[in-house]
Short mmCIF file of C-alpha atoms in Angstrom, two decimals:
data_model
loop_
_atom_site.label_atom_id
_atom_site.label_comp_id
_atom_site.label_asym_id
_atom_site.label_seq_id
_atom_site.Cartn_x
_atom_site.Cartn_y
_atom_site.Cartn_z
CA MET A 28 0.00 0.00 0.00
CA SER A 29 1.35 3.45 -0.92
CA ASN A 30 2.08 6.05 1.69
CA PRO A 31 -0.99 8.26 2.38
CA LYS A 32 1.29 11.24 3.12
CA SER A 33 2.88 11.10 -0.31
CA GLU A 34 -0.51 10.78 -1.97
CA ILE A 35 -1.83 13.96 -0.39
CA ALA A 36 0.55 16.02 -2.55
CA GLY A 37 -1.10 14.87 -5.79
CA HIS A 38 -4.35 13.24 -6.75
CA GLY A 39 -3.84 10.44 -4.25
CA PRO A 40 -6.40 11.56 -1.65
CA ASP A 41 -9.32 11.17 -4.08
CA VAL A 42 -8.16 7.66 -4.94
CA LEU A 43 -7.68 6.91 -1.24
CA ASP A 44 -11.14 8.23 -0.37
CA THR A 45 -12.84 6.28 -3.16
CA SER A 46 -11.01 3.08 -2.29
CA ALA A 47 -11.82 3.33 1.42
CA ARG A 48 -15.49 4.07 0.72
CA ARG A 49 -15.82 1.19 -1.70
CA ARG A 50 -14.08 -1.26 0.59
CA SER A 51 -16.23 -0.18 3.53
CA LEU A 52 -19.37 -0.56 1.43
CA TRP A 53 -18.35 -3.96 0.06
CA ALA A 54 -17.43 -5.24 3.52
CA ALA A 55 -20.70 -4.03 5.03
CA CYS A 56 -22.76 -5.35 2.12
CA GLY A 57 -21.01 -8.72 2.25
CA ALA A 58 -21.60 -9.03 5.98
CA HIS A 59 -25.23 -7.99 5.58
CA ALA A 60 -25.85 -10.53 2.82
CA VAL A 61 -24.38 -13.39 4.82
CA HIS A 62 -26.01 -12.45 8.13
CA ASP A 63 -29.46 -11.92 6.61
CA GLY A 64 -29.16 -15.16 4.66
CA LEU A 65 -28.21 -17.08 7.80
CA THR A 66 -31.04 -15.42 9.70
CA ASP A 67 -33.77 -16.11 7.15
CA VAL A 68 -32.78 -19.66 6.24
CA ILE A 69 -34.47 -20.50 9.54
CA TYR A 70 -37.82 -20.04 7.77
CA VAL A 71 -36.99 -22.93 5.43
CA LEU A 72 -35.85 -25.17 8.28
CA LEU A 73 -38.74 -24.50 10.69
CA PRO A 74 -41.27 -26.85 9.02
CA ILE A 75 -38.63 -29.59 9.01
CA TRP A 76 -37.82 -29.04 12.68
CA GLN A 77 -41.54 -29.08 13.46
CA ALA A 78 -41.89 -32.51 11.86
CA GLN A 79 -38.72 -33.95 13.39
CA PHE A 80 -39.08 -32.62 16.93
CA GLY A 81 -42.89 -32.51 17.15
CA ILE A 82 -43.23 -28.85 18.14
CA ASN A 83 -46.27 -26.55 18.02
CA TYR A 84 -46.64 -23.01 16.65
CA THR A 85 -45.79 -21.41 19.99
CA GLN A 86 -42.53 -23.37 20.21
CA ILE A 87 -41.78 -22.47 16.58
CA GLY A 88 -42.21 -18.82 17.51
CA MET A 89 -39.89 -19.32 20.49
CA LEU A 90 -37.19 -20.80 18.26
CA ARG A 91 -37.42 -17.93 15.80
CA GLY A 92 -37.71 -15.44 18.64
CA ALA A 93 -34.63 -16.82 20.40
CA TYR A 94 -32.41 -15.89 17.46
CA SER A 95 -33.96 -12.46 16.94
CA GLY A 96 -34.34 -11.73 20.66
CA VAL A 97 -30.67 -12.29 21.46
CA MET A 98 -29.69 -10.36 18.34
CA ALA A 99 -31.80 -7.41 19.52
CA ALA A 100 -30.69 -7.59 23.16
CA PHE A 101 -26.99 -7.37 22.34
CA GLN A 102 -27.13 -4.56 19.75
CA LEU A 103 -26.19 -1.84 22.23
CA LEU A 104 -23.53 -4.01 23.88
CA ALA A 105 -22.01 -4.70 20.47
CA SER A 106 -21.91 -0.97 19.78
CA ARG A 107 -20.17 -0.28 23.09
CA ALA A 108 -17.76 -3.19 22.71
CA ALA A 109 -16.72 -1.89 19.29
CA ARG A 110 -15.30 1.22 20.97
CA HIS A 111 -12.83 -0.96 22.86
CA TRP A 112 -12.24 -3.83 20.43
CA GLY A 113 -12.82 -2.07 17.13
CA ARG A 114 -15.47 -2.55 14.47
CA GLU A 115 -13.38 -4.95 12.40
CA ARG A 116 -12.84 -7.45 15.22
CA MET A 117 -16.46 -7.28 16.35
CA LEU A 118 -17.91 -7.60 12.85
CA VAL A 119 -15.59 -10.42 11.81
CA GLY A 120 -16.00 -12.25 15.13
CA GLY A 121 -19.78 -11.92 15.01
CA THR A 122 -19.92 -13.32 11.49
CA ALA A 123 -17.80 -16.29 12.51
CA ILE A 124 -20.00 -16.98 15.56
CA ALA A 125 -23.14 -16.87 13.40
CA GLY A 126 -21.57 -19.52 11.17
CA LEU A 127 -20.53 -21.67 14.13
CA ALA A 128 -24.13 -21.58 15.37
CA TYR A 129 -25.29 -23.51 12.31
CA LEU A 130 -22.50 -26.03 12.75
CA VAL A 131 -23.96 -26.67 16.22
CA ALA A 132 -27.53 -26.76 14.86
CA GLY A 133 -26.53 -29.37 12.30
CA HIS A 134 -25.69 -31.76 15.17
CA ALA A 135 -28.72 -30.96 17.35
CA GLY A 136 -30.35 -34.05 18.78
CA GLY A 137 -33.24 -32.24 20.43
CA LEU A 138 -35.04 -28.97 20.93
CA SER A 139 -32.73 -27.77 23.72
CA VAL A 140 -29.53 -27.98 21.64
CA LEU A 141 -31.33 -26.36 18.73
CA MET A 142 -32.35 -23.49 21.01
CA ILE A 143 -28.74 -23.08 22.21
CA ALA A 144 -27.54 -22.93 18.61
CA LEU A 145 -30.06 -20.24 17.70
CA VAL A 146 -29.15 -18.19 20.78
CA LEU A 147 -25.49 -18.41 19.71
CA GLY A 148 -26.45 -17.36 16.20
CA GLY A 149 -28.34 -14.35 17.51
CA LEU A 150 -25.32 -13.33 19.59
CA GLY A 151 -23.09 -13.33 16.51
CA ALA A 152 -25.70 -11.54 14.40
CA SER A 153 -26.03 -8.71 16.94
CA THR A 154 -22.78 -7.15 15.72
CA GLN A 155 -23.73 -6.66 12.09
CA HIS A 156 -26.46 -4.02 11.79
CA PRO A 157 -25.22 -1.20 14.06
CA LEU A 158 -21.55 -1.57 13.16
CA ALA A 159 -21.96 -2.00 9.40
CA SER A 160 -24.53 0.83 9.15
CA SER A 161 -22.39 3.32 11.06
CA MET A 162 -19.32 2.23 9.10
CA ILE A 163 -21.08 3.10 5.83
CA THR A 164 -22.39 6.39 7.21
CA ASP A 165 -18.91 7.44 8.38
CA ALA A 166 -17.39 6.46 5.04
CA TYR A 167 -19.89 8.30 2.83
CA GLU A 168 -21.00 11.36 4.78
CA ALA A 169 -17.99 13.50 3.78
CA GLY A 170 -18.57 13.02 0.05
CA GLY A 171 -22.36 12.63 0.17
CA GLY A 172 -24.58 9.75 -0.88
CA VAL A 173 -25.21 8.22 2.57
CA LYS A 174 -28.84 7.29 1.89
CA GLU A 175 -28.02 5.78 -1.47
CA ALA A 176 -25.17 3.76 0.08
CA LEU A 177 -27.48 2.56 2.87
CA SER A 178 -30.02 1.52 0.21
CA GLN A 179 -27.34 -0.57 -1.48
CA TYR A 180 -26.44 -2.02 1.92
CA ASN A 181 -30.06 -2.97 2.55
CA PHE A 182 -30.35 -4.37 -0.98
CA SER A 183 -27.40 -6.66 -0.31
CA GLY A 184 -29.13 -8.07 2.77
CA ASP A 185 -32.04 -9.20 0.63
CA ILE A 186 -29.66 -10.70 -1.90
CA GLY A 187 -28.47 -12.93 0.93
CA LYS A 188 -32.06 -13.65 1.93
CA THR A 189 -32.79 -14.66 -1.65
CA LEU A 190 -29.76 -16.80 -2.40
CA ILE A 191 -29.11 -18.68 0.84
CA PRO A 192 -32.68 -19.83 1.70
CA GLY A 193 -33.29 -20.61 -1.98
CA LEU A 194 -30.10 -22.65 -2.16
CA VAL A 195 -30.95 -24.52 1.02
CA GLY A 196 -34.45 -25.21 -0.30
CA LEU A 197 -32.85 -26.90 -3.31
CA LEU A 198 -30.25 -28.71 -1.20
CA LEU A 199 -32.98 -30.20 0.96
CA THR A 200 -34.25 -32.14 -2.05
CA VAL A 201 -30.96 -34.06 -2.28
CA VAL A 202 -29.31 -33.91 1.18
CA THR A 203 -30.50 -33.91 4.80
CA TRP A 204 -31.21 -30.73 6.73
CA ARG A 205 -28.21 -31.50 8.96
CA THR A 206 -25.87 -31.44 5.97
CA SER A 207 -27.44 -28.22 4.73
CA ALA A 208 -27.00 -26.59 8.15
CA THR A 209 -23.34 -27.66 8.26
CA LEU A 210 -22.67 -26.21 4.80
CA ILE A 211 -24.19 -22.81 5.59
CA GLY A 212 -22.28 -22.81 8.88
CA LEU A 213 -19.04 -23.21 6.93
CA LEU A 214 -20.20 -20.41 4.63
CA GLY A 215 -20.50 -18.10 7.64
CA VAL A 216 -17.00 -18.89 8.90
CA VAL A 217 -15.38 -18.39 5.49
CA SER A 218 -17.33 -15.17 4.97
CA ALA A 219 -15.95 -13.79 8.24
CA ILE A 220 -12.43 -14.09 6.85
CA LEU A 221 -13.40 -12.39 3.59
CA VAL A 222 -15.17 -9.52 5.35
CA GLY A 223 -12.09 -8.92 7.51
CA SER A 224 -9.90 -8.67 4.41
CA LEU A 225 -12.19 -6.02 2.87
CA ILE A 226 -12.54 -3.58 5.79
CA PRO A 227 -10.11 -0.67 5.23
CA SER A 228 -7.37 -0.03 7.76
CA ASN A 229 -7.98 2.50 10.53
CA GLY A 230 -5.60 5.00 8.97
CA MET A 231 -7.21 4.70 5.55
CA ALA A 232 -10.73 5.14 6.98
CA ARG A 233 -9.65 8.08 9.15
CA ALA A 234 -8.13 9.89 6.17
CA THR A 235 -11.43 9.57 4.33
CA ARG A 236 -13.51 10.86 7.26
CA GLU A 237 -11.25 13.87 7.83
CA LYS A 238 -10.84 14.99 4.22
CA THR A 239 -13.95 17.23 4.14
CA PRO A 240 -16.45 18.59 6.65
CA LYS A 241 -19.24 16.21 7.53
CA ALA A 242 -22.31 16.54 5.31
CA ILE A 243 -24.91 15.34 7.81
CA VAL A 244 -25.72 17.32 10.95
CA GLY A 245 -28.15 15.40 13.14
CA LYS A 246 -31.19 17.20 14.47
CA ASP A 247 -31.04 15.40 17.83
CA SER A 248 -34.84 15.01 17.73
CA ALA A 249 -35.88 12.76 20.62
CA THR A 250 -39.54 12.83 19.54
CA GLY A 251 -38.65 12.00 15.95
CA LEU A 252 -36.39 9.14 17.04
CA ARG A 253 -39.09 7.68 19.31
CA ALA A 254 -41.64 7.83 16.49
CA LEU A 255 -39.10 6.30 14.11
CA LEU A 256 -38.36 3.52 16.58
CA ALA A 257 -42.08 2.78 17.01
CA THR A 258 -42.62 2.78 13.23
CA GLY A 259 -39.66 0.48 12.64
CA THR A 260 -40.66 -1.86 15.47
CA LEU A 261 -44.20 -2.34 14.15
CA ASP A 262 -42.93 -2.76 10.59
CA SER A 263 -40.40 -5.36 11.71
CA ALA A 264 -42.92 -7.18 13.93
CA VAL A 265 -45.33 -7.62 11.05
CA ARG A 266 -42.57 -8.60 8.63
CA MET A 267 -41.07 -11.23 10.94
CA GLY A 268 -44.46 -12.55 11.98
CA PHE A 269 -45.54 -12.94 8.38
CA LEU A 270 -42.27 -14.54 7.27
CA THR A 271 -42.31 -17.02 10.14
CA PHE A 272 -45.76 -18.35 9.33
CA LEU A 273 -45.83 -17.94 5.55
CA PRO A 274 -44.32 -21.45 5.06
CA PHE A 275 -47.16 -22.94 7.10
CA LEU A 276 -49.76 -20.94 5.16
CA LEU A 277 -48.25 -22.22 1.91
CA LYS A 278 -48.13 -25.75 3.28
CA SER A 279 -51.84 -25.56 4.08
CA LYS A 280 -52.44 -24.58 0.43
CA GLY A 281 -50.54 -27.66 -0.78
CA ALA A 282 -46.94 -26.44 -1.22
CA GLY A 283 -44.06 -28.84 -0.57
CA THR A 284 -40.53 -28.17 0.70
CA ALA A 285 -39.21 -27.13 -2.74
CA GLY A 286 -42.29 -24.96 -3.29
CA ILE A 287 -41.78 -23.19 0.03
CA GLY A 288 -38.14 -22.55 -0.85
CA LEU A 289 -39.21 -21.12 -4.22
CA ALA A 290 -41.85 -18.96 -2.55
CA LEU A 291 -39.32 -17.46 -0.15
CA THR A 292 -36.95 -16.83 -3.05
CA LEU A 293 -39.69 -14.97 -4.95
CA LEU A 294 -40.53 -12.96 -1.84
CA PHE A 295 -36.92 -12.05 -1.14
CA VAL A 296 -36.17 -11.14 -4.77
CA GLY A 297 -39.01 -8.65 -4.57
CA GLY A 298 -37.76 -7.52 -1.17
CA ALA A 299 -34.25 -6.92 -2.47
CA PHE A 300 -35.47 -4.61 -5.21
CA GLY A 301 -37.92 -3.04 -2.79
CA LYS A 302 -35.14 -1.99 -0.44
CA LEU A 303 -33.08 -0.56 -3.28
CA LEU A 304 -36.01 1.17 -5.00
CA CYS A 305 -37.67 2.53 -1.85
CA GLY A 306 -34.40 3.92 -0.51
CA TYR A 307 -34.05 6.06 -3.64
CA LEU A 308 -37.80 6.77 -3.69
CA GLY A 309 -37.57 8.11 -0.14
CA VAL A 310 -34.92 10.60 -1.27
CA ARG A 311 -37.12 11.75 -4.17
CA ILE A 312 -40.64 12.00 -2.66
CA GLY A 313 -39.88 11.98 1.07
CA MET A 314 -40.01 9.48 3.88
CA MET A 315 -43.69 9.81 4.85
CA LYS A 316 -45.17 9.39 1.37
CA THR A 317 -43.00 6.34 0.76
CA VAL A 318 -43.99 4.73 4.06
CA TRP A 319 -47.69 5.33 3.42
CA LEU A 320 -47.35 3.75 -0.03
CA THR A 321 -45.41 0.66 1.06
CA GLU A 322 -47.25 -0.08 4.30
CA SER A 323 -50.72 0.27 2.77
CA ALA A 324 -49.72 -2.04 -0.08
CA THR A 325 -48.22 -4.56 2.34
CA SER A 326 -51.38 -4.71 4.45
CA LEU A 327 -53.59 -5.34 1.40
CA LEU A 328 -51.25 -7.96 -0.07
CA VAL A 329 -50.96 -9.89 3.21
CA LEU A 330 -54.76 -10.12 3.26
CA ALA A 331 -54.68 -11.35 -0.35
CA THR A 332 -52.28 -14.19 0.47
CA VAL A 333 -54.68 -15.46 3.13
CA PHE A 334 -57.64 -15.83 0.77
CA LEU A 335 -56.08 -16.55 -2.65
CA PRO A 336 -55.20 -20.08 -3.89
CA LEU A 337 -51.58 -21.24 -4.02
CA ALA A 338 -50.82 -20.26 -7.63
CA SER A 339 -52.16 -16.72 -7.19
CA THR A 340 -50.36 -16.36 -3.88
CA MET A 341 -47.05 -17.36 -5.48
CA ALA A 342 -47.59 -14.83 -8.26
CA LEU A 343 -48.12 -12.03 -5.73
CA LEU A 344 -45.07 -12.80 -3.58
CA PRO A 345 -42.50 -10.68 -5.51
CA LEU A 346 -44.77 -7.63 -5.27
CA LEU A 347 -45.48 -8.37 -1.61
CA GLY A 348 -41.75 -8.68 -0.94
CA LEU A 349 -41.13 -5.31 -2.58
CA ALA A 350 -43.63 -3.57 -0.30
CA LEU A 351 -42.89 -5.68 2.80
CA ASN A 352 -39.16 -4.97 2.83
CA GLY A 353 -39.08 -1.57 1.13
CA THR A 354 -40.16 0.43 4.17
CA SER A 355 -37.14 -0.53 6.25
CA SER A 356 -34.75 0.94 3.70
CA VAL A 357 -36.43 4.33 4.02
CA LEU A 358 -36.42 4.20 7.81
CA TYR A 359 -32.72 3.25 8.04
CA GLY A 360 -31.78 6.30 6.00
CA VAL A 361 -33.54 8.66 8.43
CA VAL A 362 -31.57 7.53 11.51
CA PRO A 363 -28.46 9.69 10.85
CA GLU A 364 -30.64 12.78 10.28
CA LEU A 365 -32.50 12.44 13.58
CA ALA A 366 -29.48 11.47 15.70
CA GLY A 367 -27.49 14.13 17.56
CA ILE A 368 -23.83 14.84 16.91
CA GLY A 369 -21.69 11.98 18.23
CA LYS A 370 -24.78 9.83 18.88
CA ARG A 371 -25.12 8.12 15.49
CA GLU A 372 -23.77 4.67 16.35
CA ARG A 373 -25.88 4.56 19.50
CA ALA A 374 -28.95 5.72 17.53
CA PHE A 375 -28.43 2.90 15.01
CA ALA A 376 -28.03 0.42 17.87
CA LEU A 377 -31.24 1.65 19.55
CA PHE A 378 -33.12 1.52 16.27
CA TYR A 379 -32.00 -2.02 15.50
CA THR A 380 -32.64 -3.11 19.09
CA GLY A 381 -36.25 -1.98 18.80
CA THR A 382 -36.90 -3.29 15.32
CA ILE A 383 -35.22 -6.64 15.84
CA GLY A 384 -36.77 -6.93 19.30
CA GLY A 385 -40.21 -6.40 17.76
CA GLY A 386 -39.35 -9.01 15.17
CA ALA A 387 -38.31 -11.42 17.92
CA LEU A 388 -41.45 -10.98 20.02
CA SER A 389 -43.88 -11.05 17.11
CA PRO A 390 -43.50 -14.77 16.15
CA VAL A 391 -44.11 -15.82 19.77
CA LEU A 392 -47.24 -13.69 20.18
CA PHE A 393 -48.71 -14.48 16.80
CA GLY A 394 -47.70 -18.12 17.11
CA LYS A 395 -49.82 -18.28 20.25
CA LEU A 396 -52.65 -16.49 18.44
CA GLY A 397 -52.28 -18.96 15.57
CA ASP A 398 -52.60 -21.90 18.00
CA LEU A 399 -55.76 -20.38 19.51
CA THR A 400 -57.55 -18.99 16.45
CA GLY A 401 -55.83 -20.44 13.40
CA MET A 402 -53.13 -19.04 11.13
CA PRO A 403 -55.46 -17.02 8.82
CA THR A 404 -56.78 -14.98 11.76
CA ALA A 405 -53.25 -14.30 13.00
CA LEU A 406 -52.18 -13.03 9.57
CA ILE A 407 -55.27 -10.81 9.23
CA THR A 408 -54.41 -9.32 12.63
CA LEU A 409 -50.87 -8.62 11.42
CA ALA A 410 -52.21 -6.78 8.37
CA ALA A 411 -54.41 -4.59 10.57
CA ILE A 412 -51.63 -3.74 13.04
CA LEU A 413 -49.36 -2.61 10.22
CA LEU A 414 -51.67 0.34 9.49
CA LEU A 415 -50.61 1.91 12.81
CA THR A 416 -47.34 2.90 11.10
CA LEU A 417 -49.17 5.47 8.97
CA PRO A 418 -49.82 8.07 11.71
CA LEU A 419 -46.47 7.30 13.33
CA SER A 420 -44.62 8.21 10.14
CA TRP A 421 -46.23 11.67 10.31
CA TYR A 422 -44.52 12.26 13.67
CA VAL A 423 -41.21 11.13 12.18
CA GLN A 424 -41.64 13.66 9.40
CA LYS A 425 -42.31 16.40 11.97
CA GLY A 426 -39.00 15.53 13.64
CA LEU A 427 -37.24 15.86 10.28
CA ASP A 428 -38.92 19.16 9.42
CA ASN A 429 -38.37 20.87 12.79
CA GLY A 430 -34.57 21.09 12.57
CA GLY A 431 -31.88 22.91 10.68
CA ALA A 432 -30.48 20.04 8.68
CA PRO A 433 -31.46 19.40 5.07
CA SER A 434 -34.74 17.67 4.39
CA PRO A 435 -34.74 14.06 3.23
CA ARG A 436 -35.28 14.90 -0.40
CA HIS A 437 -32.35 17.34 -0.55
CA SER A 438 -29.77 15.67 1.66
CA GLY A 439 -26.99 13.19 0.61
#
């Protein structure tokens, strides 16, 4: 690597800045893809675990909630630990632990070991969102384009959700679920090494951050952040609740294991483009209009999946994925604008704690409701609850408008 001091005399700093930004973005996107893929492959495995271990919907919700709950609970601790150990170590170590969790799950002989594996996976996954998001924000704020970079970051997560569950769905037609779990566990460990090689050195990243004045000045809006947290938590709760029980809804309509894997792939393909499209749409038309559009569409499409036959439901899944996942991309991009100076990493950690916590609790609550009233009623309830995000987004917009920083449509 050339000497940064010698580069400053010529055109080197621009090259240095661009290289550091790209490496930070690639590292964060790679980590997001792997972590989200490892997280959402659980949806493919849940029906198999139900059959093998004889568990009910409430226990299924507990398994899914264990992973998400631990991931949410340790977000703030991961953010604090990164100050002492560094982002690179925490992000690489967390990715490796998430992979090891599936190696343990592949050898589970009962529900208790499976629960331990998922708790371990959640612990590793807790490092990814706050650290990768703040790493991208720090890398791009000086030159602009933070929201667009965060949209690409969110897009990459859905690429992982599309590829890894889809691949496992195909693998399950030729190998056992234990072999599939072992293979994706190895994928996590190898990915940790690759992510570590991509993250720019501290000196390289510092030179990029210090080159120009920061472009984002947070409004430090406590009311706006609370409304954003509530909006994100409800959005995540509905998304995770729906994703957890979609395989069982499809199974009741006659879908097999391969069909469920295909359905999730269709949903996540739509979700990937939704996160990319809605992130840019939020910059163009504003956060509130985008949220109203995506959340209303999601509520209607969830209702449609309950009542339509299997073929029609499958056809709707890409569009549902676009709306279901698109909202989160808009909400992520608002966090740096509402956070106060020096509070960004903590704001991201709080936001992800709330949203992932809501996603962890939702499968347990709606699993219980599904046991009592049936899965269709639980899904209809989810669709109704989602509409509460519409007035909440208005309060978020007020927090954005009542400060001195640029509005969403004019900033980075």
